[in-house]
Amino acid sequence: MIDFLEEAYKRKDDILKDIETLCRIPSVLDESTAGEHQPFGKACREALDAMLEIGKRDGYQCKDVDGYAGHIDIGNHEDMIGVLGHLDVVPCNKNGWLTDPYQMVIKDNKLYGRGVADDKGPLIAGYYAAKIIDELNLPVKMKMRIIFGCNEESGSACMKYYFNHMPFPSFGFTPDAEFPVVYGEKAGVHFEIYGDVEKDNIIGIYAGTRANIVPEVCEAYVVGNYKQYKESYQQFLNDNHLEGTIEEEGNHTKFVLVGKSAHASLPEEGINAVTYMCHYLVSLSQNRLVHFINDCFYDDHYGQKLNIAYNGMMGPLTVNLGILQYKDGKVSATIDMRVPHEVTEENLVKNIEEKLEKYGLSQKHDMGKALYIDPESELVQSLHNAYVELTGDHTHQPQAIGGGTYAKSMPHCVAFGAGFPGVDYKIHQNNEEISIDDLLKATGIFAKAIYDLIKK
Ligand SMILES: [Zn+2]
């Protein structure tokens, strides 16, 4: 029996050094330095070069696919397994960090730095997993292709380009989510709602800047002196345990309501400031938009009121009214939905249009695709078994999520690790971290999983 965990620990220093090298590059999308062979800017190009350099250093065949993505081939067979990770990161608010986000720091057996958990650390873990199999000379029937892109955080144009120019591996995984294994990812869809409503006492309503976040703050401007609203608004805030303010602004009143932000794929974890604001405003106004939002979104994260609710193998369809801009009768709103694979675009759009018609509003939408791999398939089962064998965790089961990963960009691919269930790695937040033990455990699990799938 090969002890893959021990093999991972033997390579600890090299693994940490390579993550440190990647972490030093602030590979955030930067259109201002984009150009030929660096479509996502200079820093993403540097990160790609650094990763290719790691492969060359170790004597492997490497390929740069025009600065969009690249790969490292380990082994010689024609057939291959793919391991997909990303080199780009989300921006940092340096004020919120206790250390320099672009200097990997080791403290209390943990790594701190932008990308250590999403996704530079897990990508390096996947690379070393393949390297372990290679260095142990294990008998395999496929080569291992480590594929890395530079645009996962802003739409994955990298993988679209890459697979337009490169063949699909037979199957693969992307260490960019959670263990045990993710067999399903809902389809993401954004509905832009627009139109005109009659001008009335509601002057403006504003909330949210990103559709994929539950809006935390909503502002509304209403005709009339604040004194007439003060008592009822305060009562409303108290009844709903919300924070907010009301004040005079010129000859109108400014309302602010503070809810709680959350990721759009888990809207029930947030408090949508817009829907609560509109729930209050219906008592003051006949405004069609306000009534639309109250009737169709208030206290409903799952589309019941829009007549689109669905709950299947992948869990519920979720709805987040993420952005609202309303001024002088003009409506612009964006809704982020996460849709299980059983729901068709046609049905979804038909039901939403029926609702919108009643309020005189229109929609445009852009729907991605869902991913669903049979949880009983060999791929999902093998990955899950590798996880169980190295962790002893029989409790957590393969799952479906609302987010989207690189797994959607090729057939027979799922997200696998590198996060362990219940651990907060502060992904996309300040002070992103991962424990060295989690990272090495993931490396061992990846090595075992790859070997089980490709051994002779
Ligand atoms: Zn990621």
Short mmCIF file of C-alpha atoms and ligand atoms in Angstrom, two decimals:
data_model
loop_
_atom_site.label_atom_id
_atom_site.label_comp_id
_atom_site.label_asym_id
_atom_site.label_seq_id
_atom_site.Cartn_x
_atom_site.Cartn_y
_atom_site.Cartn_z
CA MET A 1 0.00 0.00 0.00
CA ILE A 2 1.30 3.42 -0.92
CA ASP A 3 1.04 6.02 1.81
CA PHE A 4 0.06 9.04 -0.29
CA LEU A 5 -0.25 11.24 2.76
CA GLU A 6 3.31 10.51 3.76
CA GLU A 7 4.45 11.20 0.20
CA ALA A 8 2.74 14.60 0.36
CA TYR A 9 4.38 15.45 3.69
CA LYS A 10 7.80 14.54 2.26
CA ARG A 11 7.32 17.29 -0.30
CA LYS A 12 6.05 19.91 2.13
CA ASP A 13 8.89 22.43 1.70
CA ASP A 14 8.74 22.33 -2.10
CA ILE A 15 4.96 22.69 -2.09
CA LEU A 16 5.08 25.72 0.19
CA LYS A 17 7.85 27.32 -1.84
CA ASP A 18 5.88 27.03 -5.08
CA ILE A 19 2.73 28.45 -3.51
CA GLU A 20 4.81 31.34 -2.18
CA THR A 21 6.13 32.03 -5.68
CA LEU A 22 2.62 32.20 -7.15
CA CYS A 23 1.21 34.14 -4.20
CA ARG A 24 3.72 36.95 -4.77
CA ILE A 25 2.05 37.81 -8.10
CA PRO A 26 -1.10 40.00 -7.73
CA SER A 27 -2.88 38.22 -10.57
CA VAL A 28 -6.10 40.21 -10.57
CA LEU A 29 -7.81 40.88 -13.91
CA ASP A 30 -6.33 44.14 -15.26
CA GLU A 31 -7.76 45.30 -18.55
CA SER A 32 -5.48 48.34 -18.59
CA THR A 33 -2.44 46.13 -19.24
CA ALA A 34 -4.22 43.59 -21.45
CA GLY A 35 -2.76 42.91 -24.89
CA GLU A 36 -1.53 40.18 -27.18
CA HIS A 37 -0.63 37.00 -25.24
CA GLN A 38 -1.79 38.65 -22.03
CA PRO A 39 -5.56 38.97 -22.48
CA PHE A 40 -6.18 39.42 -18.74
CA GLY A 41 -3.31 41.83 -18.06
CA LYS A 42 0.33 41.76 -17.06
CA ALA A 43 0.02 40.15 -13.63
CA CYS A 44 -2.09 37.21 -14.88
CA ARG A 45 0.53 36.71 -17.60
CA GLU A 46 3.26 36.64 -14.94
CA ALA A 47 1.35 34.05 -12.90
CA LEU A 48 0.97 31.88 -15.99
CA ASP A 49 4.69 32.16 -16.73
CA ALA A 50 5.54 31.28 -13.13
CA MET A 51 3.42 28.13 -13.26
CA LEU A 52 4.89 27.09 -16.62
CA GLU A 53 8.35 27.69 -15.16
CA ILE A 54 7.58 25.27 -12.30
CA GLY A 55 6.67 22.57 -14.83
CA LYS A 56 9.81 23.21 -16.91
CA ARG A 57 12.01 23.17 -13.82
CA ASP A 58 10.71 19.69 -13.04
CA GLY A 59 11.36 18.48 -16.58
CA TYR A 60 7.78 18.28 -17.87
CA GLN A 61 6.27 19.30 -21.21
CA CYS A 62 4.53 22.65 -20.88
CA LYS A 63 2.23 24.62 -23.14
CA ASP A 64 1.15 28.25 -23.12
CA VAL A 65 -2.17 28.73 -24.90
CA ASP A 66 -1.85 32.39 -25.90
CA GLY A 67 -1.84 33.72 -22.37
CA TYR A 68 -5.38 32.53 -21.67
CA ALA A 69 -4.32 29.31 -19.99
CA GLY A 70 -1.62 26.67 -20.07
CA HIS A 71 -0.84 23.11 -19.12
CA ILE A 72 1.86 20.81 -17.81
CA ASP A 73 1.91 17.20 -19.03
CA ILE A 74 3.15 14.50 -16.71
CA GLY A 75 3.50 11.12 -18.42
CA ASN A 76 3.46 10.00 -22.06
CA HIS A 77 0.18 8.32 -22.88
CA GLU A 78 -2.32 9.62 -25.41
CA ASP A 79 -5.33 9.39 -23.06
CA MET A 80 -5.29 11.74 -20.15
CA ILE A 81 -6.88 12.87 -16.92
CA GLY A 82 -7.21 16.64 -16.44
CA VAL A 83 -6.66 18.54 -13.20
CA LEU A 84 -7.93 22.11 -13.59
CA GLY A 85 -7.10 25.06 -11.37
CA HIS A 86 -6.93 28.83 -11.69
CA LEU A 87 -4.14 31.33 -11.26
CA ASP A 88 -6.16 34.54 -11.09
CA VAL A 89 -7.37 35.95 -7.80
CA VAL A 90 -9.97 38.47 -6.64
CA PRO A 91 -8.80 41.95 -5.57
CA CYS A 92 -7.77 42.69 -1.97
CA ASN A 93 -8.76 45.46 0.35
CA LYS A 94 -5.29 45.86 1.89
CA ASN A 95 -6.67 47.76 4.88
CA GLY A 96 -8.55 44.70 5.99
CA TRP A 97 -5.51 42.42 5.91
CA LEU A 98 -3.27 41.81 8.91
CA THR A 99 -0.40 40.80 6.59
CA ASP A 100 0.61 41.71 3.04
CA PRO A 101 -1.85 39.69 0.91
CA TYR A 102 0.84 39.16 -1.75
CA GLN A 103 3.50 37.86 0.63
CA MET A 104 2.65 34.36 1.81
CA VAL A 105 3.03 34.25 5.58
CA ILE A 106 3.30 31.07 7.65
CA LYS A 107 1.95 31.40 11.15
CA ASP A 108 0.66 28.76 13.58
CA ASN A 109 0.96 26.10 10.89
CA LYS A 110 -1.26 28.08 8.51
CA LEU A 111 -0.59 29.91 5.27
CA TYR A 112 -1.95 33.43 4.83
CA GLY A 113 -2.12 35.27 1.52
CA ARG A 114 -4.38 35.94 -1.46
CA GLY A 115 -4.80 32.72 -3.39
CA VAL A 116 -3.44 30.28 -0.79
CA ALA A 117 -6.89 28.62 -0.67
CA ASP A 118 -8.45 29.93 -3.92
CA ASP A 119 -6.91 28.62 -6.01
CA LYS A 120 -3.09 28.76 -6.15
CA GLY A 121 -2.62 26.47 -3.15
CA PRO A 122 -5.04 23.78 -4.39
CA LEU A 123 -3.60 23.99 -7.93
CA ILE A 124 -0.10 23.33 -6.57
CA ALA A 125 -1.56 20.50 -4.46
CA GLY A 126 -2.99 18.97 -7.65
CA TYR A 127 0.34 19.40 -9.43
CA TYR A 128 2.29 17.70 -6.65
CA ALA A 129 -0.26 14.89 -6.53
CA ALA A 130 0.56 14.10 -10.17
CA LYS A 131 4.26 14.53 -9.47
CA ILE A 132 4.07 11.97 -6.65
CA ILE A 133 2.58 9.39 -9.01
CA ASP A 134 5.29 10.17 -11.55
CA GLU A 135 8.16 10.07 -9.06
CA LEU A 136 7.00 6.76 -7.59
CA ASN A 137 6.94 5.29 -11.11
CA LEU A 138 3.47 3.89 -10.56
CA PRO A 139 2.00 1.87 -13.45
CA VAL A 140 -0.56 4.07 -15.19
CA LYS A 141 -2.47 4.00 -18.48
CA MET A 142 -3.00 7.74 -18.90
CA LYS A 143 -0.97 10.88 -18.69
CA MET A 144 -1.82 13.62 -16.24
CA ARG A 145 -2.46 17.08 -17.63
CA ILE A 146 -2.44 19.95 -15.14
CA ILE A 147 -4.45 22.75 -16.75
CA PHE A 148 -4.45 26.30 -15.38
CA GLY A 149 -6.40 29.34 -16.49
CA CYS A 150 -6.17 33.04 -15.73
CA ASN A 151 -9.77 34.24 -15.75
CA GLU A 152 -11.85 32.01 -13.48
CA GLU A 153 -12.95 34.87 -11.21
CA SER A 154 -14.32 36.96 -14.08
CA GLY A 155 -16.18 34.55 -16.33
CA SER A 156 -13.74 31.75 -17.26
CA ALA A 157 -13.04 33.08 -20.77
CA CYS A 158 -9.68 31.33 -20.27
CA MET A 159 -11.18 27.85 -20.35
CA LYS A 160 -13.46 28.64 -23.28
CA TYR A 161 -10.41 29.69 -25.28
CA TYR A 162 -8.29 26.83 -24.01
CA PHE A 163 -10.75 24.10 -24.99
CA ASN A 164 -11.36 25.74 -28.34
CA HIS A 165 -7.70 25.04 -29.05
CA MET A 166 -6.91 21.92 -27.01
CA PRO A 167 -8.58 18.50 -26.73
CA PHE A 168 -10.68 17.50 -23.75
CA PRO A 169 -9.08 15.05 -21.33
CA SER A 170 -11.14 11.85 -20.87
CA PHE A 171 -12.28 13.10 -17.46
CA GLY A 172 -10.99 15.26 -14.67
CA PHE A 173 -11.54 17.33 -11.58
CA THR A 174 -11.00 20.87 -10.40
CA PRO A 175 -9.76 21.49 -6.86
CA ASP A 176 -11.67 24.75 -6.51
CA ALA A 177 -14.52 23.98 -4.11
CA GLU A 178 -14.99 21.47 -1.30
CA PHE A 179 -14.55 17.86 -0.37
CA PRO A 180 -15.95 15.27 -0.49
CA VAL A 181 -16.94 15.94 -4.14
CA VAL A 182 -19.38 18.16 -6.04
CA TYR A 183 -21.39 16.21 -8.60
CA GLY A 184 -23.77 19.03 -9.49
CA GLU A 185 -23.59 22.76 -10.11
CA LYS A 186 -26.75 24.71 -10.81
CA ALA A 187 -26.99 26.87 -13.91
CA GLY A 188 -26.41 30.55 -13.22
CA VAL A 189 -28.79 33.00 -14.88
CA HIS A 190 -29.04 36.76 -14.70
CA PHE A 191 -32.34 38.43 -15.50
CA GLU A 192 -32.17 42.13 -16.32
CA ILE A 193 -35.56 43.63 -15.53
CA TYR A 194 -36.35 46.95 -17.15
CA GLY A 195 -39.19 49.23 -18.08
CA ASP A 196 -41.05 52.37 -17.13
CA VAL A 197 -43.62 52.86 -14.41
CA GLU A 198 -45.74 55.95 -13.77
CA LYS A 199 -43.92 58.56 -11.70
CA ASP A 200 -45.36 58.98 -8.23
CA ASN A 201 -44.23 59.79 -4.71
CA ILE A 202 -41.27 57.37 -4.92
CA ILE A 203 -38.39 59.37 -6.40
CA GLY A 204 -35.65 56.75 -6.34
CA ILE A 205 -34.58 53.38 -4.90
CA TYR A 206 -31.00 52.13 -5.03
CA ALA A 207 -29.32 48.96 -3.83
CA GLY A 208 -26.54 46.55 -4.68
CA THR A 209 -23.60 46.67 -7.07
CA ARG A 210 -23.19 42.96 -7.85
CA ALA A 211 -25.96 40.60 -8.86
CA ASN A 212 -24.31 37.66 -7.10
CA ILE A 213 -24.46 39.26 -3.66
CA VAL A 214 -27.54 39.76 -1.48
CA PRO A 215 -27.72 43.58 -1.17
CA GLU A 216 -26.96 44.73 2.33
CA VAL A 217 -28.08 48.35 2.05
CA CYS A 218 -31.04 49.93 0.28
CA GLU A 219 -31.74 53.67 -0.04
CA ALA A 220 -35.11 55.11 -1.00
CA TYR A 221 -36.17 58.70 -1.66
CA VAL A 222 -39.81 59.59 -1.13
CA VAL A 223 -41.74 62.84 -1.60
CA GLY A 224 -42.88 64.49 1.62
CA ASN A 225 -41.59 65.50 5.03
CA TYR A 226 -39.89 62.76 7.02
CA LYS A 227 -41.99 63.49 10.10
CA GLN A 228 -45.04 61.84 8.57
CA TYR A 229 -43.11 58.58 8.00
CA LYS A 230 -40.83 58.53 11.00
CA GLU A 231 -43.02 56.62 13.40
CA SER A 232 -44.22 53.96 10.98
CA TYR A 233 -40.70 53.36 9.63
CA GLN A 234 -39.20 53.04 13.09
CA GLN A 235 -41.96 50.62 14.00
CA PHE A 236 -41.30 48.60 10.83
CA LEU A 237 -37.56 48.38 11.58
CA ASN A 238 -38.24 47.31 15.15
CA ASP A 239 -40.80 44.69 14.15
CA ASN A 240 -38.34 43.16 11.68
CA HIS A 241 -35.22 43.55 13.86
CA LEU A 242 -33.54 45.68 11.21
CA GLU A 243 -31.25 48.67 11.31
CA GLY A 244 -31.97 51.81 9.32
CA THR A 245 -32.30 55.57 9.28
CA ILE A 246 -34.78 58.16 8.09
CA GLU A 247 -33.92 61.79 7.48
CA GLU A 248 -34.97 64.97 5.75
CA GLU A 249 -33.25 65.74 2.47
CA GLY A 250 -34.45 68.91 0.78
CA ASN A 251 -38.22 68.60 0.36
CA HIS A 252 -38.20 64.82 0.47
CA THR A 253 -37.32 61.97 2.79
CA LYS A 254 -34.36 59.61 2.61
CA PHE A 255 -34.82 56.10 3.96
CA VAL A 256 -31.90 53.76 4.53
CA LEU A 257 -32.39 50.10 5.41
CA VAL A 258 -29.56 47.75 6.39
CA GLY A 259 -29.97 44.01 5.88
CA LYS A 260 -27.24 41.42 5.64
CA SER A 261 -25.17 40.43 2.63
CA ALA A 262 -24.58 36.83 1.59
CA HIS A 263 -23.61 34.97 -1.55
CA ALA A 264 -26.42 34.76 -4.09
CA SER A 265 -26.20 30.97 -4.16
CA LEU A 266 -27.26 30.93 -0.49
CA PRO A 267 -29.73 33.83 -0.35
CA GLU A 268 -31.43 32.47 2.77
CA GLU A 269 -28.27 33.35 4.72
CA GLY A 270 -28.74 37.04 3.98
CA ILE A 271 -31.38 39.70 4.56
CA ASN A 272 -32.22 41.39 1.27
CA ALA A 273 -32.44 45.12 2.00
CA VAL A 274 -34.41 45.84 -1.20
CA THR A 275 -37.22 43.42 -0.55
CA TYR A 276 -37.66 44.70 3.01
CA MET A 277 -37.57 48.31 1.84
CA CYS A 278 -40.29 47.61 -0.72
CA HIS A 279 -42.30 45.71 1.86
CA TYR A 280 -42.38 48.93 3.84
CA LEU A 281 -42.94 51.24 0.88
CA VAL A 282 -46.12 49.47 -0.29
CA SER A 283 -47.83 51.08 2.69
CA LEU A 284 -47.00 54.53 1.23
CA SER A 285 -47.29 54.06 -2.50
CA GLN A 286 -49.07 52.50 -5.44
CA ASN A 287 -45.78 52.40 -7.38
CA ARG A 288 -45.88 49.34 -9.67
CA LEU A 289 -42.21 48.48 -9.18
CA VAL A 290 -42.51 48.57 -5.42
CA HIS A 291 -45.54 46.31 -5.58
CA PHE A 292 -43.81 43.96 -8.03
CA ILE A 293 -40.86 43.53 -5.68
CA ASN A 294 -43.03 43.09 -2.63
CA ASP A 295 -45.38 40.63 -4.36
CA CYS A 296 -42.69 38.56 -6.08
CA PHE A 297 -39.56 38.68 -3.88
CA TYR A 298 -40.37 39.58 -0.30
CA ASP A 299 -39.68 36.72 2.15
CA ASP A 300 -39.06 34.23 -0.67
CA HIS A 301 -35.61 32.97 -1.71
CA TYR A 302 -36.86 30.10 -3.83
CA GLY A 303 -39.11 31.62 -6.50
CA GLN A 304 -42.46 30.47 -5.03
CA LYS A 305 -44.02 33.86 -5.69
CA LEU A 306 -42.58 34.05 -9.19
CA ASN A 307 -44.10 30.63 -9.84
CA ILE A 308 -40.71 29.11 -10.71
CA ALA A 309 -39.91 27.16 -7.52
CA TYR A 310 -38.24 23.79 -8.04
CA ASN A 311 -36.49 21.47 -5.63
CA GLY A 312 -34.81 18.36 -6.98
CA MET A 313 -31.63 16.28 -6.78
CA MET A 314 -29.50 19.41 -6.69
CA GLY A 315 -31.54 21.24 -4.08
CA PRO A 316 -33.71 24.30 -4.63
CA LEU A 317 -33.74 26.90 -7.36
CA THR A 318 -32.60 30.12 -5.65
CA VAL A 319 -33.43 33.74 -6.39
CA ASN A 320 -31.53 36.89 -5.45
CA LEU A 321 -32.65 40.38 -6.40
CA GLY A 322 -29.09 41.71 -6.40
CA ILE A 323 -29.17 45.17 -7.99
CA LEU A 324 -31.89 47.80 -8.19
CA GLN A 325 -31.67 51.24 -9.77
CA TYR A 326 -34.97 53.12 -9.89
CA LYS A 327 -35.17 56.78 -10.75
CA ASP A 328 -38.00 58.94 -12.04
CA GLY A 329 -40.05 56.05 -13.38
CA LYS A 330 -37.16 54.14 -14.96
CA VAL A 331 -36.56 50.62 -13.68
CA SER A 332 -33.33 48.63 -13.91
CA ALA A 333 -32.88 45.54 -11.78
CA THR A 334 -30.73 42.42 -11.94
CA ILE A 335 -31.77 39.08 -10.52
CA ASP A 336 -29.31 36.26 -9.99
CA MET A 337 -30.82 32.77 -10.06
CA ARG A 338 -29.23 29.36 -9.54
CA VAL A 339 -31.24 26.80 -11.45
CA PRO A 340 -31.19 22.98 -11.07
CA HIS A 341 -30.48 21.00 -14.23
CA GLU A 342 -34.03 19.66 -14.51
CA VAL A 343 -35.50 23.14 -15.13
CA THR A 344 -35.57 24.24 -18.76
CA GLU A 345 -34.79 27.77 -19.84
CA GLU A 346 -38.02 27.87 -21.82
CA ASN A 347 -40.22 27.11 -18.82
CA LEU A 348 -38.33 29.45 -16.54
CA VAL A 349 -38.57 32.39 -18.93
CA LYS A 350 -42.23 31.74 -19.73
CA ASN A 351 -43.23 31.87 -16.06
CA ILE A 352 -41.19 34.97 -15.34
CA GLU A 353 -42.57 36.80 -18.36
CA GLU A 354 -46.10 36.01 -17.28
CA LYS A 355 -45.42 37.72 -13.96
CA LEU A 356 -43.60 40.67 -15.50
CA GLU A 357 -46.43 41.34 -17.91
CA LYS A 358 -48.79 41.96 -15.02
CA TYR A 359 -46.54 44.79 -13.84
CA GLY A 360 -45.68 46.14 -17.29
CA LEU A 361 -42.00 45.20 -17.05
CA SER A 362 -39.67 43.41 -19.48
CA GLN A 363 -36.66 41.13 -19.21
CA LYS A 364 -33.43 40.16 -20.92
CA HIS A 365 -31.47 37.20 -19.69
CA ASP A 366 -28.29 35.26 -20.06
CA MET A 367 -28.37 31.66 -18.88
CA GLY A 368 -25.35 29.49 -18.27
CA LYS A 369 -25.47 25.72 -18.14
CA ALA A 370 -25.87 23.37 -15.22
CA LEU A 371 -23.51 20.53 -14.48
CA TYR A 372 -24.78 17.17 -13.38
CA ILE A 373 -22.67 14.03 -13.19
CA ASP A 374 -24.36 10.87 -11.91
CA PRO A 375 -23.32 10.53 -8.24
CA GLU A 376 -23.08 6.77 -8.85
CA SER A 377 -20.63 7.23 -11.74
CA GLU A 378 -17.12 5.80 -11.50
CA LEU A 379 -15.61 9.27 -11.47
CA VAL A 380 -17.62 10.56 -8.50
CA GLN A 381 -17.35 7.27 -6.63
CA SER A 382 -13.57 7.02 -7.06
CA LEU A 383 -12.98 10.56 -5.91
CA HIS A 384 -15.29 10.11 -2.95
CA ASN A 385 -13.61 6.84 -1.97
CA ALA A 386 -10.17 8.43 -2.04
CA TYR A 387 -11.45 11.15 0.26
CA VAL A 388 -13.05 8.68 2.66
CA GLU A 389 -10.01 6.44 2.76
CA LEU A 390 -7.60 9.20 3.68
CA THR A 391 -9.88 11.07 6.08
CA GLY A 392 -12.14 8.40 7.59
CA ASP A 393 -15.02 10.84 7.04
CA HIS A 394 -18.10 8.79 6.11
CA THR A 395 -20.49 11.53 7.20
CA HIS A 396 -20.20 14.06 4.39
CA GLN A 397 -21.69 12.93 1.10
CA PRO A 398 -21.18 14.05 -2.50
CA GLN A 399 -23.10 17.29 -2.97
CA ALA A 400 -24.55 19.79 -5.44
CA ILE A 401 -23.82 23.51 -5.15
CA GLY A 402 -25.12 26.79 -6.57
CA GLY A 403 -21.73 28.15 -7.58
CA GLY A 404 -19.94 27.49 -10.83
CA THR A 405 -16.42 26.10 -11.34
CA TYR A 406 -14.19 25.06 -14.23
CA ALA A 407 -15.97 21.69 -14.05
CA LYS A 408 -18.56 23.20 -16.40
CA SER A 409 -15.97 23.84 -19.09
CA MET A 410 -15.31 20.21 -20.02
CA PRO A 411 -17.30 16.94 -20.06
CA HIS A 412 -16.87 14.39 -17.23
CA CYS A 413 -15.40 16.85 -14.79
CA VAL A 414 -16.35 17.67 -11.19
CA ALA A 415 -15.10 19.94 -8.42
CA PHE A 416 -13.13 18.02 -5.80
CA GLY A 417 -11.63 19.80 -2.75
CA ALA A 418 -9.50 21.40 -1.72
CA GLY A 419 -11.56 22.79 1.17
CA PHE A 420 -12.61 20.43 3.94
CA PRO A 421 -16.24 20.52 5.09
CA GLY A 422 -17.00 23.09 7.75
CA VAL A 423 -13.68 24.96 7.53
CA ASP A 424 -13.74 28.67 6.69
CA TYR A 425 -10.78 29.55 4.45
CA LYS A 426 -11.92 33.20 4.06
CA ILE A 427 -12.07 32.77 0.32
CA HIS A 428 -12.56 36.14 -1.46
CA GLN A 429 -12.25 37.81 1.95
CA ASN A 430 -9.52 39.51 3.95
CA ASN A 431 -6.86 37.27 5.50
CA GLU A 432 -7.47 34.26 3.25
CA GLU A 433 -5.85 31.23 4.88
CA ILE A 434 -5.33 27.48 4.71
CA SER A 435 -3.68 25.17 7.20
CA ILE A 436 -0.59 23.34 6.01
CA ASP A 437 -2.15 20.08 7.16
CA ASP A 438 -5.28 20.63 5.07
CA LEU A 439 -3.16 21.43 2.05
CA LEU A 440 -0.98 18.35 2.40
CA LYS A 441 -3.96 16.15 3.19
CA ALA A 442 -5.60 17.42 -0.01
CA THR A 443 -2.40 16.65 -1.94
CA GLY A 444 -2.45 13.08 -0.65
CA ILE A 445 -6.15 12.66 -1.47
CA PHE A 446 -5.61 14.01 -5.00
CA ALA A 447 -2.70 11.62 -5.55
CA LYS A 448 -4.72 8.62 -4.43
CA ALA A 449 -7.76 9.71 -6.46
CA ILE A 450 -5.72 10.24 -9.64
CA TYR A 451 -3.93 6.94 -9.22
CA ASP A 452 -7.17 5.01 -8.62
CA LEU A 453 -8.61 6.48 -11.82
CA ILE A 454 -5.64 5.90 -14.13
CA LYS A 455 -3.78 2.87 -12.76
CA LYS A 456 -3.10 -0.05 -15.09
ZN ZN B 1 -11.63 29.61 -7.18
#
